[in-house]
PDB file of C-alpha atoms in Angstrom:
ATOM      1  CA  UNK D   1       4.776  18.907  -3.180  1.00 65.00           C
ATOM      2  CA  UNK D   2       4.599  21.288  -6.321  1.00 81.00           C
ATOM      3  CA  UNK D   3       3.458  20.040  -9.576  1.00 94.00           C
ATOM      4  CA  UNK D   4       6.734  18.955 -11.579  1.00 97.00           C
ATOM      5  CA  UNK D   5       8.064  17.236 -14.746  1.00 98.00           C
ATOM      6  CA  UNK D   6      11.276  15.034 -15.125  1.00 98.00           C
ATOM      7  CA  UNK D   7      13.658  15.063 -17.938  1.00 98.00           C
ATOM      8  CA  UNK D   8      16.071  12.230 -17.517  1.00 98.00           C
ATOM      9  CA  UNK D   9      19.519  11.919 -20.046  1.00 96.00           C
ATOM     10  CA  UNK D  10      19.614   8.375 -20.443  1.00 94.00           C
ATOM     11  CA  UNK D  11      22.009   8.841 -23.696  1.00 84.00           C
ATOM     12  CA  UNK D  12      25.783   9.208 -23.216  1.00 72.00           C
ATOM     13  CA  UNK D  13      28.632   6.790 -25.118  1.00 66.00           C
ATOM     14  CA  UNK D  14      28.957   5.232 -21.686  1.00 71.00           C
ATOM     15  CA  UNK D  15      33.243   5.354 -22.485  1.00 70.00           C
ATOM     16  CA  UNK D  16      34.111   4.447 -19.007  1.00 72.00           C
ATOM     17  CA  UNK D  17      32.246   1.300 -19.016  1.00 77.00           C
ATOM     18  CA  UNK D  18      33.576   0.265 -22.323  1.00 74.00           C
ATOM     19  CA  UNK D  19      30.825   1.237 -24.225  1.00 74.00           C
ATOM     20  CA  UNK D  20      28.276  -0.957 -22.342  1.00 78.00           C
ATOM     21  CA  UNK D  21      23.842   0.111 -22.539  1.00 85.00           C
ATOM     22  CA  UNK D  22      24.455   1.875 -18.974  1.00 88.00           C
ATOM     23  CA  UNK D  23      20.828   3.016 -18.577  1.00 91.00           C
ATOM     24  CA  UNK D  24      20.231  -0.959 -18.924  1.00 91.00           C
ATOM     25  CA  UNK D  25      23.040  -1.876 -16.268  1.00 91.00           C
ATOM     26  CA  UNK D  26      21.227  -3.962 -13.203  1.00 90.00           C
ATOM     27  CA  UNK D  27      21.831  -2.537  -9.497  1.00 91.00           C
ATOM     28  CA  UNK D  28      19.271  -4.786  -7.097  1.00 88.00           C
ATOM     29  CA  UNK D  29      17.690  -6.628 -10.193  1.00 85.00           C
ATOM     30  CA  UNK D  30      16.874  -3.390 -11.620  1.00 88.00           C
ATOM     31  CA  UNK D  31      17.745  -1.329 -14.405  1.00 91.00           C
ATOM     32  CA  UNK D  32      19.314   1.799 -13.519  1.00 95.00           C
ATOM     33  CA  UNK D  33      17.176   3.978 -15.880  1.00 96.00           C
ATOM     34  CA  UNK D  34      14.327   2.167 -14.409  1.00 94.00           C
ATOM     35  CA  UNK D  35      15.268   2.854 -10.359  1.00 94.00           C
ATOM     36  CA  UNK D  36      15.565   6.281 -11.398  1.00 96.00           C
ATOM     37  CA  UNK D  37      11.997   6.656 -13.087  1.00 96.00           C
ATOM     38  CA  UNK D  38      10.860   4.847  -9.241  1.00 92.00           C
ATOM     39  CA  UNK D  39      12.055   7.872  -7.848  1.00 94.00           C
ATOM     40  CA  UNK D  40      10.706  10.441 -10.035  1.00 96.00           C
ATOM     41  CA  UNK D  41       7.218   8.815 -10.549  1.00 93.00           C
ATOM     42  CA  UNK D  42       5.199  11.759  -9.164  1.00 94.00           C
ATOM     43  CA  UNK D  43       6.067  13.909 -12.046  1.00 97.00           C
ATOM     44  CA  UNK D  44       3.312  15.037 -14.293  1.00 96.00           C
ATOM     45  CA  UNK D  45       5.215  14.140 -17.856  1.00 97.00           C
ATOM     46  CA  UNK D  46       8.476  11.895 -17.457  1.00 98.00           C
ATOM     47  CA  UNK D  47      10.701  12.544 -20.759  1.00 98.00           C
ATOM     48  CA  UNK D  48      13.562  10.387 -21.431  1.00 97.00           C
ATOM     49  CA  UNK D  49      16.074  11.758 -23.705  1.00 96.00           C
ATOM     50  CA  UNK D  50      17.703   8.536 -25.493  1.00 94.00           C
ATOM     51  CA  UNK D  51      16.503   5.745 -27.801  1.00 92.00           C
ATOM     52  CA  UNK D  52      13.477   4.522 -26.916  1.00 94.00           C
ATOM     53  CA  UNK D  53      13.646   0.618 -25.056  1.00 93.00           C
ATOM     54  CA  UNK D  54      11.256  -0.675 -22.548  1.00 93.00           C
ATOM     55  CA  UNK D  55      10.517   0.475 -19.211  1.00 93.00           C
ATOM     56  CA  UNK D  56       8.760   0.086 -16.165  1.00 88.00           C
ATOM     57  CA  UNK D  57       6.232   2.937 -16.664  1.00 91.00           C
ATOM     58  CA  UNK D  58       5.010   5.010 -19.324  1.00 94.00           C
ATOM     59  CA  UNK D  59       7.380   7.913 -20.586  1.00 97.00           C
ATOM     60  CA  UNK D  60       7.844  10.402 -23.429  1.00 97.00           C
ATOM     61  CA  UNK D  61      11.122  10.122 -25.994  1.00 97.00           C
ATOM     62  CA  UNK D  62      12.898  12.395 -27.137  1.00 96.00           C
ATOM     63  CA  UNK D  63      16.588  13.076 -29.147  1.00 93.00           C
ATOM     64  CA  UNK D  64      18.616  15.583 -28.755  1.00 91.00           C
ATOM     65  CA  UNK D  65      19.506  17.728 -32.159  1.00 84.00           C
ATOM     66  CA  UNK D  66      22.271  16.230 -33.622  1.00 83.00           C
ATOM     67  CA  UNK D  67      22.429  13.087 -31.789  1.00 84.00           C
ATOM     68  CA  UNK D  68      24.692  12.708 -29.289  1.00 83.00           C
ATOM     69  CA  UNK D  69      25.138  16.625 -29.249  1.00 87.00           C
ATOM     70  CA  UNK D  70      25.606  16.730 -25.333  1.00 91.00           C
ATOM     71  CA  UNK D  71      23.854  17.019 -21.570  1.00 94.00           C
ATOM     72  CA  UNK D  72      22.550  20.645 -22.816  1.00 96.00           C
ATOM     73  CA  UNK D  73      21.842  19.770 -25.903  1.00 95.00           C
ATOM     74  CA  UNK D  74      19.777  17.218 -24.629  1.00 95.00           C
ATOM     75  CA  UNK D  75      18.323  18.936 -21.705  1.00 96.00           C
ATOM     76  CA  UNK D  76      17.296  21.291 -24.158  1.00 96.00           C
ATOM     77  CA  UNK D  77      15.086  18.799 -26.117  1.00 96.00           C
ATOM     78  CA  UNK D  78      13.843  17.001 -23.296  1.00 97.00           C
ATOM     79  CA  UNK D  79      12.438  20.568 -21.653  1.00 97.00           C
ATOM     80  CA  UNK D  80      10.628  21.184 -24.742  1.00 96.00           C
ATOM     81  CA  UNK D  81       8.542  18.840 -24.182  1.00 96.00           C
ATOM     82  CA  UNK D  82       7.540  19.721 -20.358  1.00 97.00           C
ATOM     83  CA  UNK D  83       5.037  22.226 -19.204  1.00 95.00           C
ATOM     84  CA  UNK D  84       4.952  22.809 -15.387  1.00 96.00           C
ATOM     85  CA  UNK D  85       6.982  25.710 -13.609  1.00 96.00           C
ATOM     86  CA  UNK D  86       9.579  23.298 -12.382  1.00 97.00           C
ATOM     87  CA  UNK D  87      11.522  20.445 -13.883  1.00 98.00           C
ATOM     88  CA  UNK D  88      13.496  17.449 -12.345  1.00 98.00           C
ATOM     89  CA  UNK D  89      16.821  17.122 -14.462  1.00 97.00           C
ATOM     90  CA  UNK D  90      18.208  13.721 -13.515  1.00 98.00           C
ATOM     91  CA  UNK D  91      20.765  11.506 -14.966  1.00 96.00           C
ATOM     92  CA  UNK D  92      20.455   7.698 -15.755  1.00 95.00           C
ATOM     93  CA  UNK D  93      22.637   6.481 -13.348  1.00 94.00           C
ATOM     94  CA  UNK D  94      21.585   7.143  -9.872  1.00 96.00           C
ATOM     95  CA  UNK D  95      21.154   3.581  -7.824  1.00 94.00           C
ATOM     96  CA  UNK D  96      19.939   5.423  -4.543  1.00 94.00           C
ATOM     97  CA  UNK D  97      18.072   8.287  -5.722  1.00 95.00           C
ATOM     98  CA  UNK D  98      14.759   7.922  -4.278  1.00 92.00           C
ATOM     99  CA  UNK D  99      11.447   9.095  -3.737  1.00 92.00           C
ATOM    100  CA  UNK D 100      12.227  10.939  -0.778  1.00 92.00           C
ATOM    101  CA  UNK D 101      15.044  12.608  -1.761  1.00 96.00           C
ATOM    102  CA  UNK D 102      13.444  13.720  -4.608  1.00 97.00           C
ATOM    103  CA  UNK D 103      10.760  15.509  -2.799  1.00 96.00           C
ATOM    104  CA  UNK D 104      13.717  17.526  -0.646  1.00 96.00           C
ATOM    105  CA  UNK D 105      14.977  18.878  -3.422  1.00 97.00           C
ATOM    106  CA  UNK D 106      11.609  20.068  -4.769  1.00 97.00           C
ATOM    107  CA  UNK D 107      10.464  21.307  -1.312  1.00 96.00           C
ATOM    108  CA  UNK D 108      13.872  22.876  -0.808  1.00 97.00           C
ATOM    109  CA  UNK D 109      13.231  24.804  -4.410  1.00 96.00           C
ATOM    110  CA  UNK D 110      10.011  25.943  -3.564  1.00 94.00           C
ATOM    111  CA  UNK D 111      10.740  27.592  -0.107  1.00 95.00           C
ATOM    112  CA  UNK D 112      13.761  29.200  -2.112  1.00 95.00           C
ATOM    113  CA  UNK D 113      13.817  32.206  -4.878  1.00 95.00           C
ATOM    114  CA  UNK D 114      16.617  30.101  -6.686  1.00 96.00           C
ATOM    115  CA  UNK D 115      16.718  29.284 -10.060  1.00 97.00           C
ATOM    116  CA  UNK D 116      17.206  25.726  -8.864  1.00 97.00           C
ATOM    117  CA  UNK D 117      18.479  23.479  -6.154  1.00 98.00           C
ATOM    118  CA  UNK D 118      20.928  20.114  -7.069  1.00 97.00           C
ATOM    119  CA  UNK D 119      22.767  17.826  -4.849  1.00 97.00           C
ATOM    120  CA  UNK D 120      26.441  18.142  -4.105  1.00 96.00           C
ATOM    121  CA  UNK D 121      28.726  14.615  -3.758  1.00 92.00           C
ATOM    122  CA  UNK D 122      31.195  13.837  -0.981  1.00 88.00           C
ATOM    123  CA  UNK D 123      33.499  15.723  -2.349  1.00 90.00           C
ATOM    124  CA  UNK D 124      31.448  18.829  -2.953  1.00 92.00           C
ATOM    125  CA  UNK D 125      31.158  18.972  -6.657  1.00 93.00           C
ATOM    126  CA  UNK D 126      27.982  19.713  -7.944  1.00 94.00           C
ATOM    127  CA  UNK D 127      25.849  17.597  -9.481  1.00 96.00           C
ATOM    128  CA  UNK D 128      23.541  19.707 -11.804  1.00 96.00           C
ATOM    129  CA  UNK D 129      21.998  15.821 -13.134  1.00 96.00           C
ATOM    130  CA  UNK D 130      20.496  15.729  -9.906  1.00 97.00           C
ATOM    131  CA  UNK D 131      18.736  18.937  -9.377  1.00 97.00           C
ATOM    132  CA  UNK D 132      15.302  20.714  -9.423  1.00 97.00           C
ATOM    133  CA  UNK D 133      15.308  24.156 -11.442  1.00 97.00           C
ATOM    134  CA  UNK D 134      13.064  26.390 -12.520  1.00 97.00           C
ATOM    135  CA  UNK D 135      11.840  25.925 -16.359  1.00 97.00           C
ATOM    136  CA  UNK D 136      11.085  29.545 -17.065  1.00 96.00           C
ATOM    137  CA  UNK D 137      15.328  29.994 -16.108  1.00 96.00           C
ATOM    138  CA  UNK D 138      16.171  26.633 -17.628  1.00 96.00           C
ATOM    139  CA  UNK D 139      14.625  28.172 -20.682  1.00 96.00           C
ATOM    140  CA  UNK D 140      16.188  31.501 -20.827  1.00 96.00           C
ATOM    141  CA  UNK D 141      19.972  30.432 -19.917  1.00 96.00           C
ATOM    142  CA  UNK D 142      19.871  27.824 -22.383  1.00 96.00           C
ATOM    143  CA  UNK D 143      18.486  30.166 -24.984  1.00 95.00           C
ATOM    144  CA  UNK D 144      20.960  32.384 -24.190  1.00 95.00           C
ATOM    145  CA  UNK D 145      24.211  30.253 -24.652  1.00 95.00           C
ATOM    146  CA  UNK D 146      22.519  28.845 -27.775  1.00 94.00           C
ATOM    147  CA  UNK D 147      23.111  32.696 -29.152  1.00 94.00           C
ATOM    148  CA  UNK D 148      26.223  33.379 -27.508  1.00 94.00           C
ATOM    149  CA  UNK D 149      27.877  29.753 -28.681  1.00 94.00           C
ATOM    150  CA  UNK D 150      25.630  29.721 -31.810  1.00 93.00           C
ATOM    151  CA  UNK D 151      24.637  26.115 -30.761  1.00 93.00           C
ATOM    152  CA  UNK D 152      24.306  24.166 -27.288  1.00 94.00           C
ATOM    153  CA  UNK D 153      26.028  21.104 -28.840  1.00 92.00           C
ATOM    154  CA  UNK D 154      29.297  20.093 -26.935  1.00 91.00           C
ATOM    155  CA  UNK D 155      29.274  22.319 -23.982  1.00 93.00           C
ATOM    156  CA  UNK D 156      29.364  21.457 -20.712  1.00 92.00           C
ATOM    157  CA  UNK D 157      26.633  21.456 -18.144  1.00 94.00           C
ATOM    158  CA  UNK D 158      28.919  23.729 -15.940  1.00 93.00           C
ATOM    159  CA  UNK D 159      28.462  26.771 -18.732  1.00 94.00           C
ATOM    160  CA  UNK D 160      24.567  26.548 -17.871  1.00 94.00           C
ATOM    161  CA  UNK D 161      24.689  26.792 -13.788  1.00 93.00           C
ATOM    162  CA  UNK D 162      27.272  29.331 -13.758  1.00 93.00           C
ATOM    163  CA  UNK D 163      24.491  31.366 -15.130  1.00 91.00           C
ATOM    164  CA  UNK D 164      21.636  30.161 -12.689  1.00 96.00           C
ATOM    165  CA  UNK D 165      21.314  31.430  -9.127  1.00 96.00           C
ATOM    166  CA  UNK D 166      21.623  27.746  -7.319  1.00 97.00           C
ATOM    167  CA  UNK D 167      21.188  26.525  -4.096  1.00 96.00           C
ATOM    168  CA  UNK D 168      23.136  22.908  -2.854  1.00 96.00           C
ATOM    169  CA  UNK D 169      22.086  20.432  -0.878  1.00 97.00           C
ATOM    170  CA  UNK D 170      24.857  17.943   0.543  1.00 96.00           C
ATOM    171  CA  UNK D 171      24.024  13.941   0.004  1.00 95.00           C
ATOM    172  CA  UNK D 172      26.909  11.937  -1.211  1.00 92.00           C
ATOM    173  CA  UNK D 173      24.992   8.847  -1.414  1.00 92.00           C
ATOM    174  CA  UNK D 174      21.705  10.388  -3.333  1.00 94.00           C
ATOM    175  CA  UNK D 175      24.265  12.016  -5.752  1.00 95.00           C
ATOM    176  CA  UNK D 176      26.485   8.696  -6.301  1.00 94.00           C
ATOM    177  CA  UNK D 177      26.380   8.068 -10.098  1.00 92.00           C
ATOM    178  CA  UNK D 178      27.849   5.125 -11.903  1.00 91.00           C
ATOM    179  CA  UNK D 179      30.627   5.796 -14.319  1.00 89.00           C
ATOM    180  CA  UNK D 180      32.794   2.918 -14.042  1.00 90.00           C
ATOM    181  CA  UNK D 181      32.193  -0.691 -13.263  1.00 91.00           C
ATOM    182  CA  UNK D 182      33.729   0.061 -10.069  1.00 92.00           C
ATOM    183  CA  UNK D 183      30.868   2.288  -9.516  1.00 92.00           C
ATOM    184  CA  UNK D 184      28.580  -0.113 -10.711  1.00 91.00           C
ATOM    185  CA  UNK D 185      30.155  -3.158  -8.284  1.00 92.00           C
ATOM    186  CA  UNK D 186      30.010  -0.583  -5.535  1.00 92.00           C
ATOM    187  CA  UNK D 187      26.106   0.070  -5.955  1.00 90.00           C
ATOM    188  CA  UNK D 188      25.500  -3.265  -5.817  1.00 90.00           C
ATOM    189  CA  UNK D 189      27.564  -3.915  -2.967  1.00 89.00           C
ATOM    190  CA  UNK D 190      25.694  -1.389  -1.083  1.00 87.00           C
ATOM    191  CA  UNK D 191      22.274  -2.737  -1.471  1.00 85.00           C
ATOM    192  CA  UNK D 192      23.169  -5.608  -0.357  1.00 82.00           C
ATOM    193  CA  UNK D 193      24.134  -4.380   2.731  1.00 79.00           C
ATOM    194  CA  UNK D 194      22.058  -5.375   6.048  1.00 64.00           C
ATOM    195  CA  UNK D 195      20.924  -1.570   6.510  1.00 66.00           C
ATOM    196  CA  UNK D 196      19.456  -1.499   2.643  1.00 73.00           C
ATOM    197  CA  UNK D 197      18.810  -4.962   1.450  1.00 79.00           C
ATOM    198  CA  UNK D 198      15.009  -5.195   2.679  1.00 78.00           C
ATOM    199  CA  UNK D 199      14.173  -1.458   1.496  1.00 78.00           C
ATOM    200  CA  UNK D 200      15.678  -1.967  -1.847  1.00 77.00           C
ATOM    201  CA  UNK D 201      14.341  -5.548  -2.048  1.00 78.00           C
ATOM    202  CA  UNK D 202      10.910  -4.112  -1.372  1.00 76.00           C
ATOM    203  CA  UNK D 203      10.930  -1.433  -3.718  1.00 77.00           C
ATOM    204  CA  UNK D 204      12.594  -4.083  -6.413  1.00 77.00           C
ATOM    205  CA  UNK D 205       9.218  -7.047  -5.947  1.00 77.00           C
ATOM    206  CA  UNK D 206       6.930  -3.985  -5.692  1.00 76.00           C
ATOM    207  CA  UNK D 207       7.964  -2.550  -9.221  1.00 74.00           C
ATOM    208  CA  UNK D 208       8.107  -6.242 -10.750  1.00 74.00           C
ATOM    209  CA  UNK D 209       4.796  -7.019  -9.440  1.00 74.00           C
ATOM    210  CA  UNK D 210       2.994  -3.414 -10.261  1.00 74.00           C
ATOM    211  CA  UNK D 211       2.302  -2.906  -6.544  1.00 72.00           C
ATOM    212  CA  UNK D 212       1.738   0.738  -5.387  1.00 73.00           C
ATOM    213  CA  UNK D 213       1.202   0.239  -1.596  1.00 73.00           C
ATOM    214  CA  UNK D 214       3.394   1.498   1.697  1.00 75.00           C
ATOM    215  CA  UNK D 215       3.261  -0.844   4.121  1.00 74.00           C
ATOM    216  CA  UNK D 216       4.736  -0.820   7.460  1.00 78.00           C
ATOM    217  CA  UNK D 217       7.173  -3.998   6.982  1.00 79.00           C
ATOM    218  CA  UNK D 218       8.268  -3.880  10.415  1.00 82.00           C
ATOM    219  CA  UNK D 219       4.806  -5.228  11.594  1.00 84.00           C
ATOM    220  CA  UNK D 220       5.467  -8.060   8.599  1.00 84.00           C
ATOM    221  CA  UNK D 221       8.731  -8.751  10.252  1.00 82.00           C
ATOM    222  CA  UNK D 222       7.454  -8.842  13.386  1.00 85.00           C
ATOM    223  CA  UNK D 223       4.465 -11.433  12.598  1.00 86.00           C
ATOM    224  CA  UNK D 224       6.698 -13.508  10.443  1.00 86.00           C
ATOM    225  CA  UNK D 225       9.030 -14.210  13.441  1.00 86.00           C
ATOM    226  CA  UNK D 226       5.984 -14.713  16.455  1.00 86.00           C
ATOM    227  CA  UNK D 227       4.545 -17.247  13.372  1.00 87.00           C
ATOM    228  CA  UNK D 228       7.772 -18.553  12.630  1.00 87.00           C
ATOM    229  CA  UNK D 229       8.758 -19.086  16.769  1.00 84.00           C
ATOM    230  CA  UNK D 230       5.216 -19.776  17.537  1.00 85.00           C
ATOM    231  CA  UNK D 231       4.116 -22.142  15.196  1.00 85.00           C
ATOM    232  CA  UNK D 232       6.711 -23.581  12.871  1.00 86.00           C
ATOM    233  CA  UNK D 233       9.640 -21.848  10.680  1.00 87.00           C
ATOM    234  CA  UNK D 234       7.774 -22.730   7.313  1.00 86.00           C
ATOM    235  CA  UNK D 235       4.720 -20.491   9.072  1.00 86.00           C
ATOM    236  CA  UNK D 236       6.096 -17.649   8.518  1.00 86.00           C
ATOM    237  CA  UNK D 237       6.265 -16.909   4.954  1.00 88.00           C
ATOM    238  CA  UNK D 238       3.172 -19.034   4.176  1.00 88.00           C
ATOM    239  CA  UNK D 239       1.070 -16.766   6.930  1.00 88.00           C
ATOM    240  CA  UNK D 240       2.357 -13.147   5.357  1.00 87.00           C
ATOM    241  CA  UNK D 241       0.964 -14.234   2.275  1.00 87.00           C
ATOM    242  CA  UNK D 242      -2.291 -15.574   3.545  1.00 87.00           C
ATOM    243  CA  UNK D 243      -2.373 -11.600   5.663  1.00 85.00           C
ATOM    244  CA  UNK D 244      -1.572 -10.060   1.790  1.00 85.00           C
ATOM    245  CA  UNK D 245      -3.876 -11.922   0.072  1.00 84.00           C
ATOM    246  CA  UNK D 246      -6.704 -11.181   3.082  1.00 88.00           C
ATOM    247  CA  UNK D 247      -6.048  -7.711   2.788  1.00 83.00           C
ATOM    248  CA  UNK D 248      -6.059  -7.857  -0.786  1.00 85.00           C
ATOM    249  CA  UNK D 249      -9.606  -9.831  -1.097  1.00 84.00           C
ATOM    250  CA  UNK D 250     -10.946  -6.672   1.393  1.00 83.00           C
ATOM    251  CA  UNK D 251      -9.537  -4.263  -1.448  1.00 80.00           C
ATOM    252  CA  UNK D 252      -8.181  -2.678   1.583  1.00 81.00           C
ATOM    253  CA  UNK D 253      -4.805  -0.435   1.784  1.00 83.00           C
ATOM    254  CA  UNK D 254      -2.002  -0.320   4.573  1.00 85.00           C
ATOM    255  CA  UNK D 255      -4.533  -0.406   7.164  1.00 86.00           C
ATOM    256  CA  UNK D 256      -6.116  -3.519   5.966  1.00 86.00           C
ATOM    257  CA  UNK D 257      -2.474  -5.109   5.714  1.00 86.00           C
ATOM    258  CA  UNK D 258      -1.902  -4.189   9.415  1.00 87.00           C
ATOM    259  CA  UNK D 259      -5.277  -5.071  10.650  1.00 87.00           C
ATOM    260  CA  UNK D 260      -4.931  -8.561   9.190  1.00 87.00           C
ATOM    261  CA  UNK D 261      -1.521  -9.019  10.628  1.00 86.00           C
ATOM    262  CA  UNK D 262      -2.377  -7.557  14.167  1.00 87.00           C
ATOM    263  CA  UNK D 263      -5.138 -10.422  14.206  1.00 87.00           C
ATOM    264  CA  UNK D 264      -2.651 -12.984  12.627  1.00 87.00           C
ATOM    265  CA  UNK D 265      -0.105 -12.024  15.192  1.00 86.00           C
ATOM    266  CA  UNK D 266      -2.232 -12.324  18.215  1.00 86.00           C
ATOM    267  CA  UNK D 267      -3.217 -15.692  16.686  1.00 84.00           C
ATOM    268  CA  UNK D 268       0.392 -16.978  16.714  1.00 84.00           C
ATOM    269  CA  UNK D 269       0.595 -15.303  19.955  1.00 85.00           C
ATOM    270  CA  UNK D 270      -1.816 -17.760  21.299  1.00 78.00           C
ATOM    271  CA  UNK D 271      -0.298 -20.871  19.643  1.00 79.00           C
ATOM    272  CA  UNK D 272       2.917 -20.017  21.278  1.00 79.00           C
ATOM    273  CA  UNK D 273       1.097 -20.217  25.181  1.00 79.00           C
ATOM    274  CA  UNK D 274      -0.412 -23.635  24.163  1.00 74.00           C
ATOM    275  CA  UNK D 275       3.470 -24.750  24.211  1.00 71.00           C
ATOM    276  CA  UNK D 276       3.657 -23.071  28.007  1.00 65.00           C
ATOM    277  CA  UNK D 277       0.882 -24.486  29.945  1.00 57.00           C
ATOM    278  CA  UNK D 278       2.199 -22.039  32.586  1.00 58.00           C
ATOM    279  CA  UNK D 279       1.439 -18.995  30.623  1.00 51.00           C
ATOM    280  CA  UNK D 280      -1.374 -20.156  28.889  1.00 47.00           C
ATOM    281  CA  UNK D 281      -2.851 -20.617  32.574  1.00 54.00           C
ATOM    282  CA  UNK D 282      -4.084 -24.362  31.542  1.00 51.00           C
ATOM    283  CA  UNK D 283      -1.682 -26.094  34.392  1.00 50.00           C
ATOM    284  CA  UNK D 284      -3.699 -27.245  37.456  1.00 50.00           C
ATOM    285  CA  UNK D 285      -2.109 -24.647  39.549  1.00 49.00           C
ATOM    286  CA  UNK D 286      -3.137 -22.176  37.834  1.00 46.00           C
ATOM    287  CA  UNK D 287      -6.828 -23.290  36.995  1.00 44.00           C
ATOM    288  CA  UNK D 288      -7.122 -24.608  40.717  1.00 50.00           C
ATOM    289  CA  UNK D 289      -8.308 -28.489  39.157  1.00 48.00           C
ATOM    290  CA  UNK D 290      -6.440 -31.255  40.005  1.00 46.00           C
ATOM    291  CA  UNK D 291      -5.346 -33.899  38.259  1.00 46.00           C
ATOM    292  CA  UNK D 292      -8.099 -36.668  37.532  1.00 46.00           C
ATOM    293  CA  UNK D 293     -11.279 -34.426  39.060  1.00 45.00           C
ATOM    294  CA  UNK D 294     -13.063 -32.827  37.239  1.00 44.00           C
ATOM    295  CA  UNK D 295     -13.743 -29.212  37.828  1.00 42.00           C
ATOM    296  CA  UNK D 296     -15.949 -28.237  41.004  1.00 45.00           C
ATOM    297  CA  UNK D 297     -16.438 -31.714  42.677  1.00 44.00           C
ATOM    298  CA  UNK D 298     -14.040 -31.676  45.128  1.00 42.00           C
TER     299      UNK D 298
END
């Protein structure tokens, strides 16, 4: 993926939600502002345009000329403070932006002569808050309506991409924002889900904990329940931690992590025949003893 920087708008009077610190709303125990710098970490320089507050990783602030002067206004002040040829322009409030989808977009704006590339909803609007463009354009269309309207503040973000040469990318749930506490109940509804809770639980103790590391959870899963039927319920967390911390202690990465639990599986696997003399092979049929002799004196 192409070198990029982020600019996020994390300012906004928030009316729909009563005038509540959205950026600082919870979805999954964390922030929204904070879920969306997760999914934008791979930029080179991360500006948030709003008051500063704390975060979960390192960014640059900036204000928007007068405050509260607008998304262009502020897109505008966050961009001058970016370098590379392309720029992330998110909003605040995305609870299932991720990684991934962030890397689409950028791919998708690379393979493209577009000015830019942003997500479309459900509905088919466009969502230019959740979209890769290219600075150099960024730069020149916003320039440009600064002369023709003598200032950015107060117009619309629609005036800038009816200038820009776009292309869309459908995905209603990457491009769900939360205006309303409807919204917001909705998000966290979502996550909660079956399909999403262990992902976004995952992602949520990983950020708390200032853990970088894929792993592949479903061999986790998978050795928690052979330790949990093999052994005893209580075995399973307390062995996934002792595979963690054996991984850790080898300052190994994902590999380590599976190696230890491969070897911690087939241990549990073992435990678990002890229970079945028959499939352990241990009954006299199968060893050929018999009871009360002992082996190769009959």
């Amino acid at each position: 993926m192409s070198a990029y920087d982020a600019v996020v708008l994390a300012g906004g009077a928030a009316k729909r939600l009563g005038g509540a610190d959205k950026p600082g709303v919870r979805v999954g125990g964390r922030s929204l502002l904070d879920r969306v710098l997760a999914a934008c970490s791979g930029a080179r320089t991360t500006v948030v345009v709003a008051a500063p507050r704390p975060t979960a990783r390192p960014v640059i602030w900036a204000a928007e000329e007068p405050r509260g002067g607008g998304p262009l206004a502020a897109l505008d002040a966050g961009l001058r403070r970016t370098g590379q040829e392309q720029v992330l322009a998110l909003s605040a409030d995305l609870p299932f932006l991720d990684a991934a989808t962030v890397e689409r977009i950028l791919s998708a704006l690379a393979e493209s002569t577009s000015d830019g590339v942003l997500l479309t909803d459900g509905d088919g609007r466009d969502q230019p808050l959740v979209a890769a463009y290219r600075s150099a354009a960024l730069r020149r269309e916003l320039g440009r309506l600064a002369d023709d309207h003598g200032a950015l503040t107060g117009l619309p973000l629609r005036h800038l991409t009816a200038r820009l040469k776009l292309v869309r990318l459908a995905d209603d749930v990457a491009s769900f924002d939360c205006d309303t506490w409807q919204d917001i109940a909705t998000a966290r509804a979502r996550i909660r889900e079956h399909g999403h809770v262990l992902d976004q639980w995952i992602s949520a103790v990983k950020e708390e904990l200032g853990i970088d590391l894929d792993v592949d959870t479903g061999v986790l899963l998978d050795l928690a329940r052979d330790a949990a039927h093999g052994v005893a319920r209580p075995a399973a967390p307390l062995t996934t931690f002792l595979v963690g911390y054996a991984a850790a202690r080898a300052e190994g990465g994902p590999e380590a992590v599976a190696a230890a639990a491969n070897r911690a599986a087939a241990l549990a696997g073992r435990w678990a025949q002890e229970q079945d003399p028959a499939a352990s092979g241990d009954t006299p049929a199968a060893t050929g003893d018999t009871p009360g002799t002992a082996p190769g004196t009959e």
